[in-house]
Amino acid sequence: MVSGEKSERSGASARSGAARTRGRPRSFDRATALEAALLAFWEHGYEATSVSDLTRVMDIGAPSLYAAFGDKRSLFEEVVQEYGARYGSFGDRALAEEPTARAGVERMLREAAAEYTAPGRPHGCLVIHAAANCSTAEVEESLRERRNANIASIERRIGADVAEGALPPDTDAAALARYTGAMIQGMSQQARDGATRAELEALAEIALAVWPRG
């Protein structure tokens, strides 16, 4: 009789443990899930990527997504930070490491041609593409601020060259920076539309032809 009771208690305990296991959120690798979300937003943009799309590509449930990343907007903000660190920092490096603004922009455009057409991932720039058809004002404004900050960085670098005499004193730093930003944004869309790296490099060569000489 005692043996039967022990067996029954053991079975109940096992069933209870199994139920608790089934109720626990499935563990996942956060970095892998974040990369999957990044690629989804990069490919489809912010607005067209739903929470159900995200849980599917990240291979997690909605409760796990919300617990680990917050809501969709919070996840996207983290994605943009990750994108900037891993894929979008080539422009800042070019401006910082090259001896002149022109050399920095030349490198930036050439690296954009390579980055925007790299195989195995979405083409173009996430920060540019994700804003397309975006009706979420906060997200749209955040992406706009990032794009404008990039143009401002180019303008500061050009202005420094003007001050040092590396560019003519009548150089319109603001207009030249905005021209460069327009080229970058245009190359992103061209890449989305199927332009090859060689085609974008040729475009960059033409863009540099209008650059003033010191």
PDB file of C-alpha atoms in Angstrom:
ATOM      1  CA  MET A   1       0.000   0.000   0.000  1.00  0.00           C
ATOM      2  CA  VAL A   2       2.811   2.382   0.893  1.00  0.00           C
ATOM      3  CA  SER A   3       4.612   1.461  -2.314  1.00  0.00           C
ATOM      4  CA  GLY A   4       1.487   2.320  -4.357  1.00  0.00           C
ATOM      5  CA  GLU A   5       1.173   5.704  -2.685  1.00  0.00           C
ATOM      6  CA  LYS A   6       4.818   6.474  -3.419  1.00  0.00           C
ATOM      7  CA  SER A   7       4.334   5.514  -7.045  1.00  0.00           C
ATOM      8  CA  GLU A   8       1.236   7.696  -7.372  1.00  0.00           C
ATOM      9  CA  ARG A   9       2.991  10.660  -5.751  1.00  0.00           C
ATOM     10  CA  SER A  10       5.978  10.178  -8.059  1.00  0.00           C
ATOM     11  CA  GLY A  11       3.729  10.158 -11.134  1.00  0.00           C
ATOM     12  CA  ALA A  12       1.910  13.297 -10.012  1.00  0.00           C
ATOM     13  CA  SER A  13       5.234  15.043  -9.391  1.00  0.00           C
ATOM     14  CA  ALA A  14       6.492  14.105 -12.854  1.00  0.00           C
ATOM     15  CA  ARG A  15       3.301  15.375 -14.475  1.00  0.00           C
ATOM     16  CA  SER A  16       3.533  18.619 -12.512  1.00  0.00           C
ATOM     17  CA  GLY A  17       7.170  19.097 -13.534  1.00  0.00           C
ATOM     18  CA  ALA A  18       6.306  18.499 -17.184  1.00  0.00           C
ATOM     19  CA  ALA A  19       3.525  21.076 -16.983  1.00  0.00           C
ATOM     20  CA  ARG A  20       5.893  23.613 -15.470  1.00  0.00           C
ATOM     21  CA  THR A  21       8.438  22.928 -18.230  1.00  0.00           C
ATOM     22  CA  ARG A  22       5.823  23.411 -20.929  1.00  0.00           C
ATOM     23  CA  GLY A  23       4.769  26.711 -19.362  1.00  0.00           C
ATOM     24  CA  ARG A  24       8.244  28.234 -19.341  1.00  0.00           C
ATOM     25  CA  PRO A  25       9.267  30.569 -22.167  1.00  0.00           C
ATOM     26  CA  ARG A  26      11.661  28.830 -24.545  1.00  0.00           C
ATOM     27  CA  SER A  27      15.224  30.050 -24.133  1.00  0.00           C
ATOM     28  CA  PHE A  28      16.865  31.669 -27.162  1.00  0.00           C
ATOM     29  CA  ASP A  29      20.051  33.380 -28.206  1.00  0.00           C
ATOM     30  CA  ARG A  30      19.366  37.110 -27.999  1.00  0.00           C
ATOM     31  CA  ALA A  31      22.032  38.151 -30.500  1.00  0.00           C
ATOM     32  CA  THR A  32      20.759  35.679 -33.091  1.00  0.00           C
ATOM     33  CA  ALA A  33      17.185  36.847 -32.612  1.00  0.00           C
ATOM     34  CA  LEU A  34      18.238  40.500 -32.901  1.00  0.00           C
ATOM     35  CA  GLU A  35      20.072  39.805 -36.163  1.00  0.00           C
ATOM     36  CA  ALA A  36      16.969  38.104 -37.567  1.00  0.00           C
ATOM     37  CA  ALA A  37      14.873  41.146 -36.638  1.00  0.00           C
ATOM     38  CA  LEU A  38      17.461  43.448 -38.212  1.00  0.00           C
ATOM     39  CA  LEU A  39      17.321  41.577 -41.514  1.00  0.00           C
ATOM     40  CA  ALA A  40      13.515  41.623 -41.488  1.00  0.00           C
ATOM     41  CA  PHE A  41      13.314  45.376 -40.907  1.00  0.00           C
ATOM     42  CA  TRP A  42      16.090  45.939 -43.449  1.00  0.00           C
ATOM     43  CA  GLU A  43      14.267  43.942 -46.105  1.00  0.00           C
ATOM     44  CA  HIS A  44      10.694  45.122 -45.530  1.00  0.00           C
ATOM     45  CA  GLY A  45      10.937  48.440 -43.665  1.00  0.00           C
ATOM     46  CA  TYR A  46       9.442  49.372 -40.319  1.00  0.00           C
ATOM     47  CA  GLU A  47       5.779  49.655 -41.198  1.00  0.00           C
ATOM     48  CA  ALA A  48       5.504  46.489 -43.296  1.00  0.00           C
ATOM     49  CA  THR A  49       7.183  44.292 -40.672  1.00  0.00           C
ATOM     50  CA  SER A  50       4.560  43.048 -38.225  1.00  0.00           C
ATOM     51  CA  VAL A  51       5.056  41.553 -34.774  1.00  0.00           C
ATOM     52  CA  SER A  52       3.976  38.185 -36.151  1.00  0.00           C
ATOM     53  CA  ASP A  53       6.624  38.522 -38.883  1.00  0.00           C
ATOM     54  CA  LEU A  54       9.200  39.247 -36.198  1.00  0.00           C
ATOM     55  CA  THR A  55       8.276  36.339 -33.941  1.00  0.00           C
ATOM     56  CA  ARG A  56       8.423  34.021 -36.957  1.00  0.00           C
ATOM     57  CA  VAL A  57      11.872  35.065 -38.184  1.00  0.00           C
ATOM     58  CA  MET A  58      13.248  35.404 -34.644  1.00  0.00           C
ATOM     59  CA  ASP A  59      11.789  31.977 -33.782  1.00  0.00           C
ATOM     60  CA  ILE A  60      10.362  33.148 -30.464  1.00  0.00           C
ATOM     61  CA  GLY A  61       6.916  33.783 -29.022  1.00  0.00           C
ATOM     62  CA  ALA A  62       5.446  37.225 -28.590  1.00  0.00           C
ATOM     63  CA  PRO A  63       5.840  37.116 -24.762  1.00  0.00           C
ATOM     64  CA  SER A  64       9.561  36.404 -25.177  1.00  0.00           C
ATOM     65  CA  LEU A  65       9.916  39.230 -27.684  1.00  0.00           C
ATOM     66  CA  TYR A  66       8.234  41.734 -25.385  1.00  0.00           C
ATOM     67  CA  ALA A  67      10.193  40.518 -22.353  1.00  0.00           C
ATOM     68  CA  ALA A  68      13.569  40.707 -24.102  1.00  0.00           C
ATOM     69  CA  PHE A  69      13.163  43.708 -26.390  1.00  0.00           C
ATOM     70  CA  GLY A  70      10.049  45.634 -25.350  1.00  0.00           C
ATOM     71  CA  ASP A  71       7.531  46.550 -28.031  1.00  0.00           C
ATOM     72  CA  LYS A  72       8.097  46.701 -31.792  1.00  0.00           C
ATOM     73  CA  ARG A  73       9.332  50.278 -31.712  1.00  0.00           C
ATOM     74  CA  SER A  74      11.838  49.548 -28.929  1.00  0.00           C
ATOM     75  CA  LEU A  75      13.093  46.530 -30.847  1.00  0.00           C
ATOM     76  CA  PHE A  76      13.491  48.654 -33.964  1.00  0.00           C
ATOM     77  CA  GLU A  77      15.485  51.282 -32.074  1.00  0.00           C
ATOM     78  CA  GLU A  78      17.873  48.562 -30.907  1.00  0.00           C
ATOM     79  CA  VAL A  79      18.036  47.186 -34.447  1.00  0.00           C
ATOM     80  CA  VAL A  80      19.021  50.619 -35.795  1.00  0.00           C
ATOM     81  CA  GLN A  81      21.785  50.881 -33.196  1.00  0.00           C
ATOM     82  CA  GLU A  82      23.034  47.414 -34.124  1.00  0.00           C
ATOM     83  CA  TYR A  83      22.857  48.213 -37.827  1.00  0.00           C
ATOM     84  CA  GLY A  84      24.879  51.382 -37.308  1.00  0.00           C
ATOM     85  CA  ALA A  85      27.576  49.509 -35.421  1.00  0.00           C
ATOM     86  CA  ARG A  86      27.815  46.504 -37.750  1.00  0.00           C
ATOM     87  CA  TYR A  87      26.879  47.716 -41.225  1.00  0.00           C
ATOM     88  CA  GLY A  88      26.475  51.477 -41.331  1.00  0.00           C
ATOM     89  CA  SER A  89      29.634  52.871 -39.755  1.00  0.00           C
ATOM     90  CA  PHE A  90      31.748  52.936 -42.930  1.00  0.00           C
ATOM     91  CA  GLY A  91      30.886  56.594 -43.631  1.00  0.00           C
ATOM     92  CA  ASP A  92      31.976  57.856 -40.229  1.00  0.00           C
ATOM     93  CA  ARG A  93      35.206  55.869 -40.468  1.00  0.00           C
ATOM     94  CA  ALA A  94      35.960  57.255 -43.916  1.00  0.00           C
ATOM     95  CA  LEU A  95      35.514  60.865 -42.805  1.00  0.00           C
ATOM     96  CA  ALA A  96      37.584  60.303 -39.660  1.00  0.00           C
ATOM     97  CA  GLU A  97      40.452  58.352 -41.211  1.00  0.00           C
ATOM     98  CA  GLU A  98      41.049  60.013 -44.582  1.00  0.00           C
ATOM     99  CA  PRO A  99      43.258  63.136 -44.777  1.00  0.00           C
ATOM    100  CA  THR A 100      40.732  65.333 -46.619  1.00  0.00           C
ATOM    101  CA  ALA A 101      36.984  65.656 -46.956  1.00  0.00           C
ATOM    102  CA  ARG A 102      37.160  64.714 -50.629  1.00  0.00           C
ATOM    103  CA  ALA A 103      39.163  61.574 -49.880  1.00  0.00           C
ATOM    104  CA  GLY A 104      36.707  60.710 -47.124  1.00  0.00           C
ATOM    105  CA  VAL A 105      33.696  61.147 -49.390  1.00  0.00           C
ATOM    106  CA  GLU A 106      35.370  59.207 -52.199  1.00  0.00           C
ATOM    107  CA  ARG A 107      35.978  56.292 -49.841  1.00  0.00           C
ATOM    108  CA  MET A 108      32.471  56.623 -48.422  1.00  0.00           C
ATOM    109  CA  LEU A 109      30.848  56.391 -51.848  1.00  0.00           C
ATOM    110  CA  ARG A 110      32.990  53.456 -52.942  1.00  0.00           C
ATOM    111  CA  GLU A 111      32.304  51.577 -49.726  1.00  0.00           C
ATOM    112  CA  ALA A 112      28.595  52.374 -50.059  1.00  0.00           C
ATOM    113  CA  ALA A 113      28.668  50.744 -53.502  1.00  0.00           C
ATOM    114  CA  ALA A 114      30.139  47.605 -51.921  1.00  0.00           C
ATOM    115  CA  GLU A 115      28.029  47.573 -48.753  1.00  0.00           C
ATOM    116  CA  TYR A 116      24.723  48.302 -50.473  1.00  0.00           C
ATOM    117  CA  THR A 117      25.155  45.420 -52.922  1.00  0.00           C
ATOM    118  CA  ALA A 118      26.816  42.859 -50.633  1.00  0.00           C
ATOM    119  CA  PRO A 119      25.477  39.332 -51.238  1.00  0.00           C
ATOM    120  CA  GLY A 120      23.585  37.408 -48.604  1.00  0.00           C
ATOM    121  CA  ARG A 121      21.682  40.305 -47.077  1.00  0.00           C
ATOM    122  CA  PRO A 122      19.179  43.003 -48.103  1.00  0.00           C
ATOM    123  CA  HIS A 123      20.503  45.665 -50.444  1.00  0.00           C
ATOM    124  CA  GLY A 124      20.631  49.369 -49.741  1.00  0.00           C
ATOM    125  CA  CYS A 125      20.646  51.117 -46.364  1.00  0.00           C
ATOM    126  CA  LEU A 126      18.276  50.166 -43.542  1.00  0.00           C
ATOM    127  CA  VAL A 127      18.088  53.727 -42.183  1.00  0.00           C
ATOM    128  CA  ILE A 128      17.042  55.013 -45.607  1.00  0.00           C
ATOM    129  CA  HIS A 129      14.749  52.161 -46.630  1.00  0.00           C
ATOM    130  CA  ALA A 130      13.003  51.575 -43.300  1.00  0.00           C
ATOM    131  CA  ALA A 131      11.462  55.039 -43.462  1.00  0.00           C
ATOM    132  CA  ALA A 132       9.613  54.301 -46.709  1.00  0.00           C
ATOM    133  CA  ASN A 133       5.825  54.421 -46.229  1.00  0.00           C
ATOM    134  CA  CYS A 134       6.332  54.814 -42.491  1.00  0.00           C
ATOM    135  CA  SER A 135       3.264  56.251 -40.773  1.00  0.00           C
ATOM    136  CA  THR A 136       4.692  56.111 -37.244  1.00  0.00           C
ATOM    137  CA  ALA A 137       5.742  59.707 -36.661  1.00  0.00           C
ATOM    138  CA  GLU A 138       8.290  58.984 -33.921  1.00  0.00           C
ATOM    139  CA  VAL A 139      10.096  56.367 -36.014  1.00  0.00           C
ATOM    140  CA  GLU A 140      10.041  58.547 -39.111  1.00  0.00           C
ATOM    141  CA  GLU A 141      11.469  61.496 -37.164  1.00  0.00           C
ATOM    142  CA  SER A 142      14.186  59.356 -35.550  1.00  0.00           C
ATOM    143  CA  LEU A 143      15.355  58.067 -38.936  1.00  0.00           C
ATOM    144  CA  ARG A 144      15.230  61.575 -40.419  1.00  0.00           C
ATOM    145  CA  GLU A 145      17.405  62.855 -37.579  1.00  0.00           C
ATOM    146  CA  ARG A 146      19.946  60.123 -38.265  1.00  0.00           C
ATOM    147  CA  ARG A 147      20.111  60.942 -41.958  1.00  0.00           C
ATOM    148  CA  ASN A 148      20.445  64.656 -41.246  1.00  0.00           C
ATOM    149  CA  ALA A 149      23.143  63.960 -38.646  1.00  0.00           C
ATOM    150  CA  ASN A 150      25.141  62.120 -41.303  1.00  0.00           C
ATOM    151  CA  ILE A 151      24.880  65.119 -43.636  1.00  0.00           C
ATOM    152  CA  ALA A 152      25.908  67.433 -40.805  1.00  0.00           C
ATOM    153  CA  SER A 153      29.021  65.310 -40.217  1.00  0.00           C
ATOM    154  CA  ILE A 154      29.974  65.639 -43.871  1.00  0.00           C
ATOM    155  CA  GLU A 155      29.392  69.401 -43.736  1.00  0.00           C
ATOM    156  CA  ARG A 156      31.646  69.767 -40.687  1.00  0.00           C
ATOM    157  CA  ARG A 157      34.417  67.825 -42.431  1.00  0.00           C
ATOM    158  CA  ILE A 158      34.116  69.975 -45.543  1.00  0.00           C
ATOM    159  CA  GLY A 159      34.065  73.147 -43.422  1.00  0.00           C
ATOM    160  CA  ALA A 160      37.259  72.070 -41.696  1.00  0.00           C
ATOM    161  CA  ASP A 161      38.973  71.663 -45.069  1.00  0.00           C
ATOM    162  CA  VAL A 162      37.782  75.113 -46.155  1.00  0.00           C
ATOM    163  CA  ALA A 163      39.185  76.612 -42.966  1.00  0.00           C
ATOM    164  CA  GLU A 164      42.523  74.853 -43.522  1.00  0.00           C
ATOM    165  CA  GLY A 165      42.751  75.913 -47.164  1.00  0.00           C
ATOM    166  CA  ALA A 166      42.337  72.377 -48.553  1.00  0.00           C
ATOM    167  CA  LEU A 167      39.192  73.578 -50.349  1.00  0.00           C
ATOM    168  CA  PRO A 168      38.472  76.993 -51.941  1.00  0.00           C
ATOM    169  CA  PRO A 169      37.150  79.618 -49.503  1.00  0.00           C
ATOM    170  CA  ASP A 170      33.935  80.056 -51.517  1.00  0.00           C
ATOM    171  CA  THR A 171      33.025  76.348 -51.214  1.00  0.00           C
ATOM    172  CA  ASP A 172      29.398  75.956 -50.115  1.00  0.00           C
ATOM    173  CA  ALA A 173      29.933  73.318 -47.443  1.00  0.00           C
ATOM    174  CA  ALA A 174      26.222  72.879 -46.712  1.00  0.00           C
ATOM    175  CA  ALA A 175      25.252  72.396 -50.359  1.00  0.00           C
ATOM    176  CA  LEU A 176      28.167  70.047 -51.046  1.00  0.00           C
ATOM    177  CA  ALA A 177      27.304  67.961 -47.989  1.00  0.00           C
ATOM    178  CA  ARG A 178      23.652  67.747 -49.003  1.00  0.00           C
ATOM    179  CA  TYR A 179      24.708  66.771 -52.519  1.00  0.00           C
ATOM    180  CA  THR A 180      26.794  63.963 -51.025  1.00  0.00           C
ATOM    181  CA  GLY A 181      23.881  62.863 -48.862  1.00  0.00           C
ATOM    182  CA  ALA A 182      21.628  62.794 -51.925  1.00  0.00           C
ATOM    183  CA  MET A 183      24.160  60.579 -53.702  1.00  0.00           C
ATOM    184  CA  ILE A 184      24.301  58.159 -50.768  1.00  0.00           C
ATOM    185  CA  GLN A 185      20.519  57.972 -50.522  1.00  0.00           C
ATOM    186  CA  GLY A 186      20.188  57.573 -54.278  1.00  0.00           C
ATOM    187  CA  MET A 187      22.766  54.783 -54.345  1.00  0.00           C
ATOM    188  CA  SER A 188      20.791  52.982 -51.656  1.00  0.00           C
ATOM    189  CA  GLN A 189      17.633  53.045 -53.732  1.00  0.00           C
ATOM    190  CA  GLN A 190      19.509  52.127 -56.897  1.00  0.00           C
ATOM    191  CA  ALA A 191      20.898  49.090 -55.089  1.00  0.00           C
ATOM    192  CA  ARG A 192      17.370  48.135 -53.996  1.00  0.00           C
ATOM    193  CA  ASP A 193      16.344  48.388 -57.640  1.00  0.00           C
ATOM    194  CA  GLY A 194      19.079  46.017 -58.773  1.00  0.00           C
ATOM    195  CA  ALA A 195      22.094  48.203 -59.572  1.00  0.00           C
ATOM    196  CA  THR A 196      25.383  46.331 -59.334  1.00  0.00           C
ATOM    197  CA  ARG A 197      28.438  47.348 -57.359  1.00  0.00           C
ATOM    198  CA  ALA A 198      30.228  48.311 -60.588  1.00  0.00           C
ATOM    199  CA  GLU A 199      27.323  50.497 -61.665  1.00  0.00           C
ATOM    200  CA  LEU A 200      27.265  52.285 -58.321  1.00  0.00           C
ATOM    201  CA  GLU A 201      31.038  52.761 -58.397  1.00  0.00           C
ATOM    202  CA  ALA A 202      30.680  54.396 -61.814  1.00  0.00           C
ATOM    203  CA  LEU A 203      28.027  56.679 -60.339  1.00  0.00           C
ATOM    204  CA  ALA A 204      30.372  57.574 -57.489  1.00  0.00           C
ATOM    205  CA  GLU A 205      33.084  58.476 -59.997  1.00  0.00           C
ATOM    206  CA  ILE A 206      30.770  60.932 -61.740  1.00  0.00           C
ATOM    207  CA  ALA A 207      29.679  62.398 -58.402  1.00  0.00           C
ATOM    208  CA  LEU A 208      33.284  63.094 -57.446  1.00  0.00           C
ATOM    209  CA  ALA A 209      33.933  64.928 -60.719  1.00  0.00           C
ATOM    210  CA  VAL A 210      32.049  67.982 -59.455  1.00  0.00           C
ATOM    211  CA  TRP A 211      34.055  68.147 -56.237  1.00  0.00           C
ATOM    212  CA  PRO A 212      35.998  71.422 -55.932  1.00  0.00           C
ATOM    213  CA  ARG A 213      39.774  71.367 -55.838  1.00  0.00           C
ATOM    214  CA  GLY A 214      41.879  73.259 -53.341  1.00  0.00           C
TER     215      GLY A 214
END
